[in-house]
Amino acid sequence: MNIHEYQAKELLKKFGVPVLQGAVAWTPDEAVKKAEELPGPIYVVKAQLHAGGRGAGHFADDPNGKGGVRVCRSLGEVHAAASAMLGHTLVTHQTGPKGRQVHRVYVEAGAAIVRELYLSLLIDRAAGRIALVASSEGGVEIEDVAADHPERILHLTIDPASGISAFHGRRLATGLGLKGKEAAGFGKLVEGLYRAFLGLDCALVEINPLVVTAEGAVVALDAKVAFDDNALYRHPDLQKLRDEAEEDPKELEAERNSLNYVALDGTIGCMVNGAGLAMATMDIIKLYGGSPANFLDVGGGATRERVTAAFKIILSDPDVEAILVNIFGGIMRCDVIAEGVVAAAREVSLDVPLVVRLEGTNVALGKEILARSGLPIISAENLADAAEKVVKAVSKAG
């Protein structure tokens, strides 16, 4: 689960992480009132979205204008900036070309910035530890730094038995060229972020940029926090921070039906039972020249109703040009899948090619159900055959 920047900063502040003074606003007039409570005379108005690249983005109705992070030098400019953002669609490299509508802004005090750095905490699954990742290149995408200047990225893991220590902060501070007051402040910030990561069951904490001010303070100028969904049951207070307006409606519907669904940007919808088989299905679609539109695992104990819901979610994606159903029946019976596919196809007008590969428990009955349905279903003998046929079906449709 992701949250907004202002929510992340409120949480991190409780763990001793230094942030600038600021407040959220829902209207331009409220933004001005919040700015009046700040020291000034410099203010920053930030669009609140679950997406990065806000400053470099543009608004759909003003593609040549300013982005979603604007420095203001008067209360009038705060009002103008908030008016240009609220209710308008911001397009960034993470939102995609459709963009997302801005419903709230964060009004923050300005700061005299001397340096911009990068710092994040995440799970290093290869090491089985929490990792600290830092870079002297703040304010840009860390992926670009890794590709162009890998030597500028510092990576340090933390032994879960001993936990965080002053050593971790000192080592990273030295690598970043921080000394004296700056290094001390950086060390305290790292310790606070680590406590927050553990205490909140985070999957990611990213500060980009982490800035050094003219006074020598080290401050989190931006903050991105994502939580481990499997641990949210322990944090009912965090669940209240969820903003469903920022989430894909298809993913929300899948969650309500206990389906594992992730929207992608391809054209071939996939419905599979088992996460491993789903990954293999997406890989072989790519191998044959196609592009998956989603990851969808209906699970081993799916009911006809859940399968029907899954099929309808796939069809609700306007980018889907064909569907591949790939089922290996063990616990999940092929006849149940077939009944769900038929029910959904009849309920929702099926106007795209449908390729089905069934194997395993009750496979003969499943194929019989599909054959009797009268639907234009393309049968596949194996996974490779299914991938080849669905990719060809998309090519013909295009």
CSV table of C-alpha atoms in Angstrom, one decimal:
chain,number,residue,atom,x,y,z
A,1,MET,CA,0.0,0.0,0.0
A,2,ASN,CA,1.3,3.5,-0.9
A,3,ILE,CA,0.5,6.8,0.7
A,4,HIS,CA,0.9,10.4,-0.1
A,5,GLU,CA,4.0,12.5,0.6
A,6,TYR,CA,2.4,14.5,3.3
A,7,GLN,CA,1.2,11.4,5.1
A,8,ALA,CA,4.6,9.8,4.8
A,9,LYS,CA,6.2,12.9,6.3
A,10,GLU,CA,3.8,13.0,9.2
A,11,LEU,CA,4.7,9.4,10.0
A,12,LEU,CA,8.4,9.8,9.6
A,13,LYS,CA,8.4,12.9,11.8
A,14,LYS,CA,7.2,10.7,14.7
A,15,PHE,CA,10.4,8.7,14.4
A,16,GLY,CA,12.7,11.7,14.5
A,17,VAL,CA,13.2,12.2,10.8
A,18,PRO,CA,13.6,15.9,10.1
A,19,VAL,CA,11.1,17.4,7.6
A,20,LEU,CA,10.1,20.9,6.6
A,21,GLN,CA,7.0,22.5,8.0
A,22,GLY,CA,4.0,22.0,5.8
A,23,ALA,CA,0.3,21.1,5.5
A,24,VAL,CA,-2.2,19.6,3.1
A,25,ALA,CA,-4.8,21.7,1.4
A,26,TRP,CA,-7.9,20.8,-0.7
A,27,THR,CA,-8.7,24.2,-2.2
A,28,PRO,CA,-6.7,27.3,-3.4
A,29,ASP,CA,-8.0,29.4,-0.5
A,30,GLU,CA,-7.1,26.7,2.0
A,31,ALA,CA,-3.6,26.5,0.5
A,32,VAL,CA,-3.2,30.2,1.1
A,33,LYS,CA,-4.3,29.8,4.8
A,34,LYS,CA,-1.8,27.0,5.3
A,35,ALA,CA,1.0,29.1,3.7
A,36,GLU,CA,0.2,32.0,6.1
A,37,GLU,CA,1.1,29.7,8.9
A,38,LEU,CA,4.6,29.0,7.4
A,39,PRO,CA,7.6,31.3,8.0
A,40,GLY,CA,7.9,32.3,4.3
A,41,PRO,CA,8.7,34.2,2.2
A,42,ILE,CA,9.4,31.2,0.0
A,43,TYR,CA,6.7,28.4,-0.3
A,44,VAL,CA,6.5,25.3,-2.3
A,45,VAL,CA,3.2,23.9,-3.6
A,46,LYS,CA,3.3,20.1,-4.5
A,47,ALA,CA,0.6,18.1,-6.2
A,48,GLN,CA,-0.2,14.9,-4.2
A,49,LEU,CA,-0.2,11.8,-6.3
A,50,HIS,CA,1.0,8.2,-5.9
A,51,ALA,CA,3.5,8.8,-8.7
A,52,GLY,CA,7.0,10.1,-9.1
A,53,GLY,CA,8.3,12.7,-11.5
A,54,ARG,CA,5.8,15.4,-10.4
A,55,GLY,CA,8.2,18.3,-10.9
A,56,ALA,CA,9.2,17.2,-14.4
A,57,GLY,CA,5.6,16.4,-15.4
A,58,HIS,CA,3.0,18.6,-17.1
A,59,PHE,CA,-0.7,19.2,-16.8
A,60,ALA,CA,-2.9,17.8,-19.6
A,61,ASP,CA,-4.6,21.1,-20.2
A,62,ASP,CA,-1.2,23.0,-20.2
A,63,PRO,CA,1.5,20.7,-21.7
A,64,ASN,CA,4.0,23.6,-22.0
A,65,GLY,CA,3.4,24.9,-18.5
A,66,LYS,CA,5.0,24.2,-15.1
A,67,GLY,CA,4.8,20.8,-13.4
A,68,GLY,CA,3.4,19.6,-10.2
A,69,VAL,CA,6.0,21.1,-7.9
A,70,ARG,CA,6.2,24.9,-7.9
A,71,VAL,CA,8.2,27.4,-5.9
A,72,CYS,CA,6.2,30.4,-4.9
A,73,ARG,CA,7.4,33.8,-3.6
A,74,SER,CA,4.1,35.2,-2.4
A,75,LEU,CA,0.7,34.2,-1.2
A,76,GLY,CA,-0.7,35.2,-4.5
A,77,GLU,CA,1.6,32.7,-6.3
A,78,VAL,CA,0.5,30.0,-3.8
A,79,HIS,CA,-3.1,30.6,-4.8
A,80,ALA,CA,-2.3,30.5,-8.5
A,81,ALA,CA,-0.2,27.4,-8.2
A,82,ALA,CA,-2.9,25.5,-6.2
A,83,SER,CA,-5.6,26.7,-8.7
A,84,ALA,CA,-3.5,25.3,-11.6
A,85,MET,CA,-3.1,21.9,-9.9
A,86,LEU,CA,-6.3,21.1,-8.1
A,87,GLY,CA,-8.9,19.4,-10.3
A,88,HIS,CA,-6.4,19.2,-13.2
A,89,THR,CA,-4.7,16.1,-14.6
A,90,LEU,CA,-1.0,15.8,-14.0
A,91,VAL,CA,1.0,13.6,-16.5
A,92,THR,CA,4.3,12.2,-15.4
A,93,HIS,CA,6.5,9.3,-16.6
A,94,GLN,CA,4.9,7.1,-13.8
A,95,THR,CA,1.3,8.0,-14.4
A,96,GLY,CA,1.4,7.2,-18.1
A,97,PRO,CA,0.0,9.4,-20.8
A,98,LYS,CA,-3.5,9.4,-19.3
A,99,GLY,CA,-2.2,11.1,-16.1
A,100,ARG,CA,-4.0,11.4,-12.8
A,101,GLN,CA,-6.3,14.1,-11.4
A,102,VAL,CA,-4.9,16.1,-8.5
A,103,HIS,CA,-7.3,16.3,-5.5
A,104,ARG,CA,-5.0,17.8,-2.9
A,105,VAL,CA,-1.8,19.8,-2.6
A,106,TYR,CA,0.9,20.0,0.0
A,107,VAL,CA,2.1,23.5,0.9
A,108,GLU,CA,5.6,23.5,2.4
A,109,ALA,CA,8.1,26.0,3.7
A,110,GLY,CA,11.0,26.8,1.4
A,111,ALA,CA,14.6,26.0,2.2
A,112,ALA,CA,18.1,27.1,1.1
A,113,ILE,CA,19.3,24.0,-0.5
A,114,VAL,CA,23.1,23.4,-0.8
A,115,ARG,CA,23.1,19.7,-1.9
A,116,GLU,CA,20.6,17.1,-3.1
A,117,LEU,CA,21.2,13.4,-2.2
A,118,TYR,CA,19.3,10.2,-2.5
A,119,LEU,CA,18.5,7.7,0.3
A,120,SER,CA,16.2,4.7,0.5
A,121,LEU,CA,15.6,1.6,2.6
A,122,LEU,CA,14.2,-1.6,1.0
A,123,ILE,CA,14.3,-5.3,1.3
A,124,ASP,CA,17.4,-6.9,-0.3
A,125,ARG,CA,15.9,-10.3,-1.0
A,126,ALA,CA,19.2,-11.8,-2.1
A,127,ALA,CA,20.8,-10.9,1.2
A,128,GLY,CA,17.7,-11.5,3.3
A,129,ARG,CA,18.2,-8.1,5.0
A,130,ILE,CA,17.1,-4.5,5.0
A,131,ALA,CA,19.4,-2.5,2.7
A,132,LEU,CA,20.4,1.2,2.7
A,133,VAL,CA,20.9,2.6,-0.8
A,134,ALA,CA,22.4,6.1,-1.1
A,135,SER,CA,23.7,8.3,-3.8
A,136,SER,CA,25.2,11.7,-4.3
A,137,GLU,CA,22.8,12.2,-7.2
A,138,GLY,CA,19.6,13.3,-5.6
A,139,GLY,CA,16.5,14.7,-7.3
A,140,VAL,CA,16.8,12.3,-10.3
A,141,GLU,CA,15.6,8.8,-11.0
A,142,ILE,CA,17.9,6.3,-9.2
A,143,GLU,CA,17.5,3.9,-12.1
A,144,ASP,CA,19.1,6.5,-14.4
A,145,VAL,CA,22.0,6.9,-11.9
A,146,ALA,CA,22.4,3.1,-11.7
A,147,ALA,CA,22.6,2.9,-15.5
A,148,ASP,CA,24.9,5.9,-16.2
A,149,HIS,CA,26.9,6.2,-13.0
A,150,PRO,CA,26.8,3.0,-10.9
A,151,GLU,CA,29.9,4.0,-9.0
A,152,ARG,CA,27.8,6.8,-7.4
A,153,ILE,CA,25.4,4.4,-5.7
A,154,LEU,CA,26.3,3.1,-2.2
A,155,HIS,CA,24.7,-0.1,-0.9
A,156,LEU,CA,24.8,-1.3,2.7
A,157,THR,CA,22.8,-4.1,4.3
A,158,ILE,CA,21.9,-4.3,8.0
A,159,ASP,CA,22.3,-7.5,10.0
A,160,PRO,CA,18.8,-8.1,11.6
A,161,ALA,CA,20.5,-9.6,14.7
A,162,SER,CA,22.4,-6.5,15.6
A,163,GLY,CA,20.2,-3.9,13.9
A,164,ILE,CA,21.2,-0.3,13.0
A,165,SER,CA,24.3,1.3,14.5
A,166,ALA,CA,26.2,4.5,14.2
A,167,PHE,CA,28.6,2.7,11.9
A,168,HIS,CA,26.0,2.5,9.1
A,169,GLY,CA,25.4,6.2,9.1
A,170,ARG,CA,29.1,7.1,9.3
A,171,ARG,CA,30.0,4.8,6.4
A,172,LEU,CA,27.3,6.3,4.1
A,173,ALA,CA,28.1,9.8,5.2
A,174,THR,CA,31.7,9.3,4.3
A,175,GLY,CA,30.8,8.0,0.9
A,176,LEU,CA,28.5,11.0,0.3
A,177,GLY,CA,31.2,13.5,1.4
A,178,LEU,CA,29.3,14.6,4.5
A,179,LYS,CA,31.3,15.8,7.5
A,180,GLY,CA,30.9,17.3,10.9
A,181,LYS,CA,27.4,18.6,11.6
A,182,GLU,CA,26.1,17.3,8.3
A,183,ALA,CA,27.4,13.8,9.0
A,184,ALA,CA,25.9,13.7,12.5
A,185,GLY,CA,22.5,14.8,11.3
A,186,PHE,CA,22.6,12.3,8.5
A,187,GLY,CA,23.4,9.5,11.0
A,188,LYS,CA,20.4,10.4,13.2
A,189,LEU,CA,18.2,10.5,10.1
A,190,VAL,CA,19.3,7.1,9.0
A,191,GLU,CA,18.5,5.6,12.4
A,192,GLY,CA,15.1,7.2,12.4
A,193,LEU,CA,14.3,5.9,9.0
A,194,TYR,CA,15.3,2.4,10.1
A,195,ARG,CA,13.1,2.5,13.2
A,196,ALA,CA,10.2,3.7,11.0
A,197,PHE,CA,10.9,0.9,8.4
A,198,LEU,CA,10.6,-1.7,11.1
A,199,GLY,CA,7.9,-0.2,13.2
A,200,LEU,CA,5.6,0.4,10.3
A,201,ASP,CA,6.3,-2.8,8.4
A,202,CYS,CA,7.5,-1.0,5.3
A,203,ALA,CA,8.4,-2.4,2.0
A,204,LEU,CA,10.1,0.8,0.9
A,205,VAL,CA,11.1,4.1,2.3
A,206,GLU,CA,12.6,6.5,-0.3
A,207,ILE,CA,13.8,10.1,0.3
A,208,ASN,CA,14.5,11.8,-3.0
A,209,PRO,CA,15.8,14.3,-2.6
A,210,LEU,CA,17.4,14.3,0.8
A,211,VAL,CA,18.8,17.8,1.1
A,212,VAL,CA,21.6,19.6,3.0
A,213,THR,CA,20.5,23.1,3.8
A,214,ALA,CA,22.7,26.2,4.1
A,215,GLU,CA,22.5,25.8,7.9
A,216,GLY,CA,24.0,22.3,7.6
A,217,ALA,CA,20.8,20.5,8.4
A,218,VAL,CA,19.9,17.2,6.6
A,219,VAL,CA,16.2,17.2,5.7
A,220,ALA,CA,13.8,14.9,3.9
A,221,LEU,CA,12.5,17.2,1.2
A,222,ASP,CA,10.4,14.4,-0.3
A,223,ALA,CA,9.2,11.1,1.1
A,224,LYS,CA,7.8,8.0,-0.4
A,225,VAL,CA,6.6,5.2,1.9
A,226,ALA,CA,5.1,1.8,0.8
A,227,PHE,CA,3.9,-0.8,3.3
A,228,ASP,CA,3.9,-4.6,3.2
A,229,ASP,CA,0.3,-5.5,2.5
A,230,ASN,CA,0.7,-8.7,4.4
A,231,ALA,CA,1.4,-6.8,7.6
A,232,LEU,CA,-1.4,-4.2,7.3
A,233,TYR,CA,-3.6,-6.2,9.7
A,234,ARG,CA,-1.3,-5.1,12.4
A,235,HIS,CA,-1.7,-1.4,11.5
A,236,PRO,CA,-5.4,-0.4,11.4
A,237,ASP,CA,-4.3,3.2,11.7
A,238,LEU,CA,-2.2,2.9,8.5
A,239,GLN,CA,-5.1,1.4,6.6
A,240,LYS,CA,-7.0,4.6,7.2
A,241,LEU,CA,-4.4,6.4,5.1
A,242,ARG,CA,-5.3,4.5,2.0
A,243,ASP,CA,-6.5,6.6,-1.0
A,244,GLU,CA,-8.4,4.3,-3.3
A,245,ALA,CA,-8.8,7.2,-5.8
A,246,GLU,CA,-5.1,6.7,-6.6
A,247,GLU,CA,-5.4,3.0,-7.3
A,248,ASP,CA,-6.4,1.1,-10.4
A,249,PRO,CA,-10.1,0.3,-10.2
A,250,LYS,CA,-9.4,-3.1,-11.7
A,251,GLU,CA,-6.9,-3.9,-8.9
A,252,LEU,CA,-9.4,-2.8,-6.3
A,253,GLU,CA,-12.1,-5.0,-7.8
A,254,ALA,CA,-9.7,-7.9,-7.9
A,255,GLU,CA,-8.8,-7.4,-4.2
A,256,ARG,CA,-12.5,-7.5,-3.3
A,257,ASN,CA,-12.8,-10.9,-5.0
A,258,SER,CA,-9.6,-12.3,-3.4
A,259,LEU,CA,-7.7,-12.3,-6.7
A,260,ASN,CA,-4.1,-11.5,-7.3
A,261,TYR,CA,-4.1,-8.9,-10.1
A,262,VAL,CA,-1.6,-6.4,-11.3
A,263,ALA,CA,-2.3,-4.2,-14.3
A,264,LEU,CA,0.4,-4.0,-17.0
A,265,ASP,CA,0.6,-2.0,-20.3
A,266,GLY,CA,0.2,-4.8,-22.8
A,267,THR,CA,-2.6,-6.1,-25.0
A,268,ILE,CA,-3.0,-9.7,-24.0
A,269,GLY,CA,-5.1,-10.4,-20.9
A,270,CYS,CA,-4.0,-13.4,-18.9
A,271,MET,CA,-5.9,-15.6,-16.4
A,272,VAL,CA,-3.9,-18.3,-14.8
A,273,ASN,CA,-3.9,-20.4,-11.6
A,274,GLY,CA,-0.7,-20.1,-9.7
A,275,ALA,CA,1.8,-17.3,-9.5
A,276,GLY,CA,4.6,-19.3,-11.0
A,277,LEU,CA,2.5,-20.4,-13.9
A,278,ALA,CA,1.3,-16.8,-14.4
A,279,MET,CA,4.9,-15.6,-14.6
A,280,ALA,CA,5.8,-18.3,-17.1
A,281,THR,CA,2.7,-17.4,-19.2
A,282,MET,CA,3.7,-13.8,-19.3
A,283,ASP,CA,7.3,-14.7,-20.3
A,284,ILE,CA,6.2,-17.0,-23.1
A,285,ILE,CA,3.8,-14.3,-24.4
A,286,LYS,CA,6.8,-12.0,-24.6
A,287,LEU,CA,8.9,-14.8,-26.2
A,288,TYR,CA,6.4,-15.1,-29.1
A,289,GLY,CA,6.3,-11.3,-29.6
A,290,GLY,CA,3.2,-10.3,-27.5
A,291,SER,CA,2.8,-8.2,-24.4
A,292,PRO,CA,0.8,-9.2,-21.3
A,293,ALA,CA,-1.9,-6.7,-20.2
A,294,ASN,CA,-1.9,-8.1,-16.6
A,295,PHE,CA,-0.8,-10.6,-14.1
A,296,LEU,CA,-3.8,-12.5,-12.7
A,297,ASP,CA,-3.7,-15.5,-10.5
A,298,VAL,CA,-7.1,-16.9,-9.6
A,299,GLY,CA,-5.5,-19.2,-7.0
A,300,GLY,CA,-5.9,-22.9,-6.4
A,301,GLY,CA,-9.3,-22.7,-4.6
A,302,ALA,CA,-11.1,-20.4,-6.9
A,303,THR,CA,-14.9,-20.7,-7.3
A,304,ARG,CA,-17.0,-20.2,-10.4
A,305,GLU,CA,-18.0,-16.8,-9.1
A,306,ARG,CA,-14.3,-15.7,-8.6
A,307,VAL,CA,-13.4,-16.9,-12.0
A,308,THR,CA,-16.3,-15.0,-13.5
A,309,ALA,CA,-15.1,-11.9,-11.7
A,310,ALA,CA,-11.6,-12.4,-12.9
A,311,PHE,CA,-12.7,-12.7,-16.5
A,312,LYS,CA,-14.8,-9.5,-16.2
A,313,ILE,CA,-11.9,-7.6,-14.8
A,314,ILE,CA,-9.7,-8.5,-17.7
A,315,LEU,CA,-12.4,-7.5,-20.2
A,316,SER,CA,-12.9,-4.2,-18.5
A,317,ASP,CA,-9.4,-3.1,-19.7
A,318,PRO,CA,-9.9,-1.3,-23.0
A,319,ASP,CA,-6.3,-2.1,-24.1
A,320,VAL,CA,-7.0,-5.9,-24.1
A,321,GLU,CA,-7.1,-7.2,-27.6
A,322,ALA,CA,-7.1,-10.9,-26.8
A,323,ILE,CA,-7.3,-13.2,-23.7
A,324,LEU,CA,-5.3,-16.2,-22.8
A,325,VAL,CA,-6.7,-18.5,-20.1
A,326,ASN,CA,-4.0,-21.0,-19.0
A,327,ILE,CA,-5.0,-23.5,-16.4
A,328,PHE,CA,-3.2,-26.4,-15.0
A,329,GLY,CA,-5.8,-28.2,-12.8
A,330,GLY,CA,-4.6,-29.6,-9.6
A,331,ILE,CA,-6.6,-28.3,-6.7
A,332,MET,CA,-8.3,-26.0,-9.2
A,333,ARG,CA,-10.6,-28.0,-11.4
A,334,CYS,CA,-10.7,-27.3,-15.1
A,335,ASP,CA,-14.5,-27.6,-15.3
A,336,VAL,CA,-14.9,-24.8,-12.7
A,337,ILE,CA,-12.6,-22.6,-14.8
A,338,ALA,CA,-14.6,-23.4,-17.9
A,339,GLU,CA,-17.9,-22.6,-16.2
A,340,GLY,CA,-16.6,-19.3,-15.0
A,341,VAL,CA,-15.2,-18.3,-18.4
A,342,VAL,CA,-18.5,-19.2,-20.2
A,343,ALA,CA,-20.6,-17.3,-17.6
A,344,ALA,CA,-18.5,-14.2,-17.8
A,345,ALA,CA,-18.3,-14.2,-21.6
A,346,ARG,CA,-22.1,-14.4,-21.8
A,347,GLU,CA,-22.5,-11.6,-19.3
A,348,VAL,CA,-20.0,-9.3,-20.9
A,349,SER,CA,-20.0,-9.0,-24.6
A,350,LEU,CA,-16.9,-10.9,-25.7
A,351,ASP,CA,-15.5,-9.1,-28.7
A,352,VAL,CA,-11.9,-10.2,-28.5
A,353,PRO,CA,-10.2,-13.5,-29.4
A,354,LEU,CA,-10.1,-16.0,-26.5
A,355,VAL,CA,-7.5,-18.7,-26.3
A,356,VAL,CA,-7.9,-21.4,-23.7
A,357,ARG,CA,-5.4,-24.0,-22.6
A,358,LEU,CA,-6.6,-26.5,-20.0
A,359,GLU,CA,-4.7,-29.4,-18.5
A,360,GLY,CA,-5.2,-31.5,-15.3
A,361,THR,CA,-8.2,-32.3,-13.1
A,362,ASN,CA,-11.4,-32.7,-15.1
A,363,VAL,CA,-9.8,-31.4,-18.2
A,364,ALA,CA,-12.1,-33.4,-20.5
A,365,LEU,CA,-15.2,-32.0,-18.8
A,366,GLY,CA,-13.8,-28.5,-19.0
A,367,LYS,CA,-13.2,-28.8,-22.7
A,368,GLU,CA,-16.6,-30.2,-23.2
A,369,ILE,CA,-18.2,-27.2,-21.4
A,370,LEU,CA,-16.3,-24.8,-23.6
A,371,ALA,CA,-17.2,-26.7,-26.7
A,372,ARG,CA,-20.9,-26.7,-25.9
A,373,SER,CA,-20.9,-23.0,-25.1
A,374,GLY,CA,-21.1,-21.9,-28.7
A,375,LEU,CA,-18.5,-19.2,-28.0
A,376,PRO,CA,-15.7,-18.6,-30.5
A,377,ILE,CA,-13.0,-20.1,-28.3
A,378,ILE,CA,-9.6,-21.1,-29.7
A,379,SER,CA,-8.3,-24.3,-28.1
A,380,ALA,CA,-4.6,-24.8,-27.4
A,381,GLU,CA,-2.8,-28.1,-26.7
A,382,ASN,CA,0.0,-26.7,-24.6
A,383,LEU,CA,1.5,-23.5,-23.3
A,384,ALA,CA,3.7,-22.8,-26.4
A,385,ASP,CA,0.7,-23.5,-28.7
A,386,ALA,CA,-1.5,-21.1,-26.6
A,387,ALA,CA,1.1,-18.3,-26.7
A,388,GLU,CA,1.6,-18.6,-30.4
A,389,LYS,CA,-2.2,-18.6,-31.1
A,390,VAL,CA,-3.0,-15.6,-28.9
A,391,VAL,CA,-0.2,-13.5,-30.3
A,392,LYS,CA,-1.4,-14.3,-33.8
A,393,ALA,CA,-4.9,-13.4,-32.8
A,394,VAL,CA,-3.7,-10.0,-31.7
A,395,SER,CA,-1.8,-9.5,-34.9
A,396,LYS,CA,-4.9,-10.3,-37.0
A,397,ALA,CA,-7.0,-8.0,-34.9
A,398,GLY,CA,-4.5,-5.2,-35.4
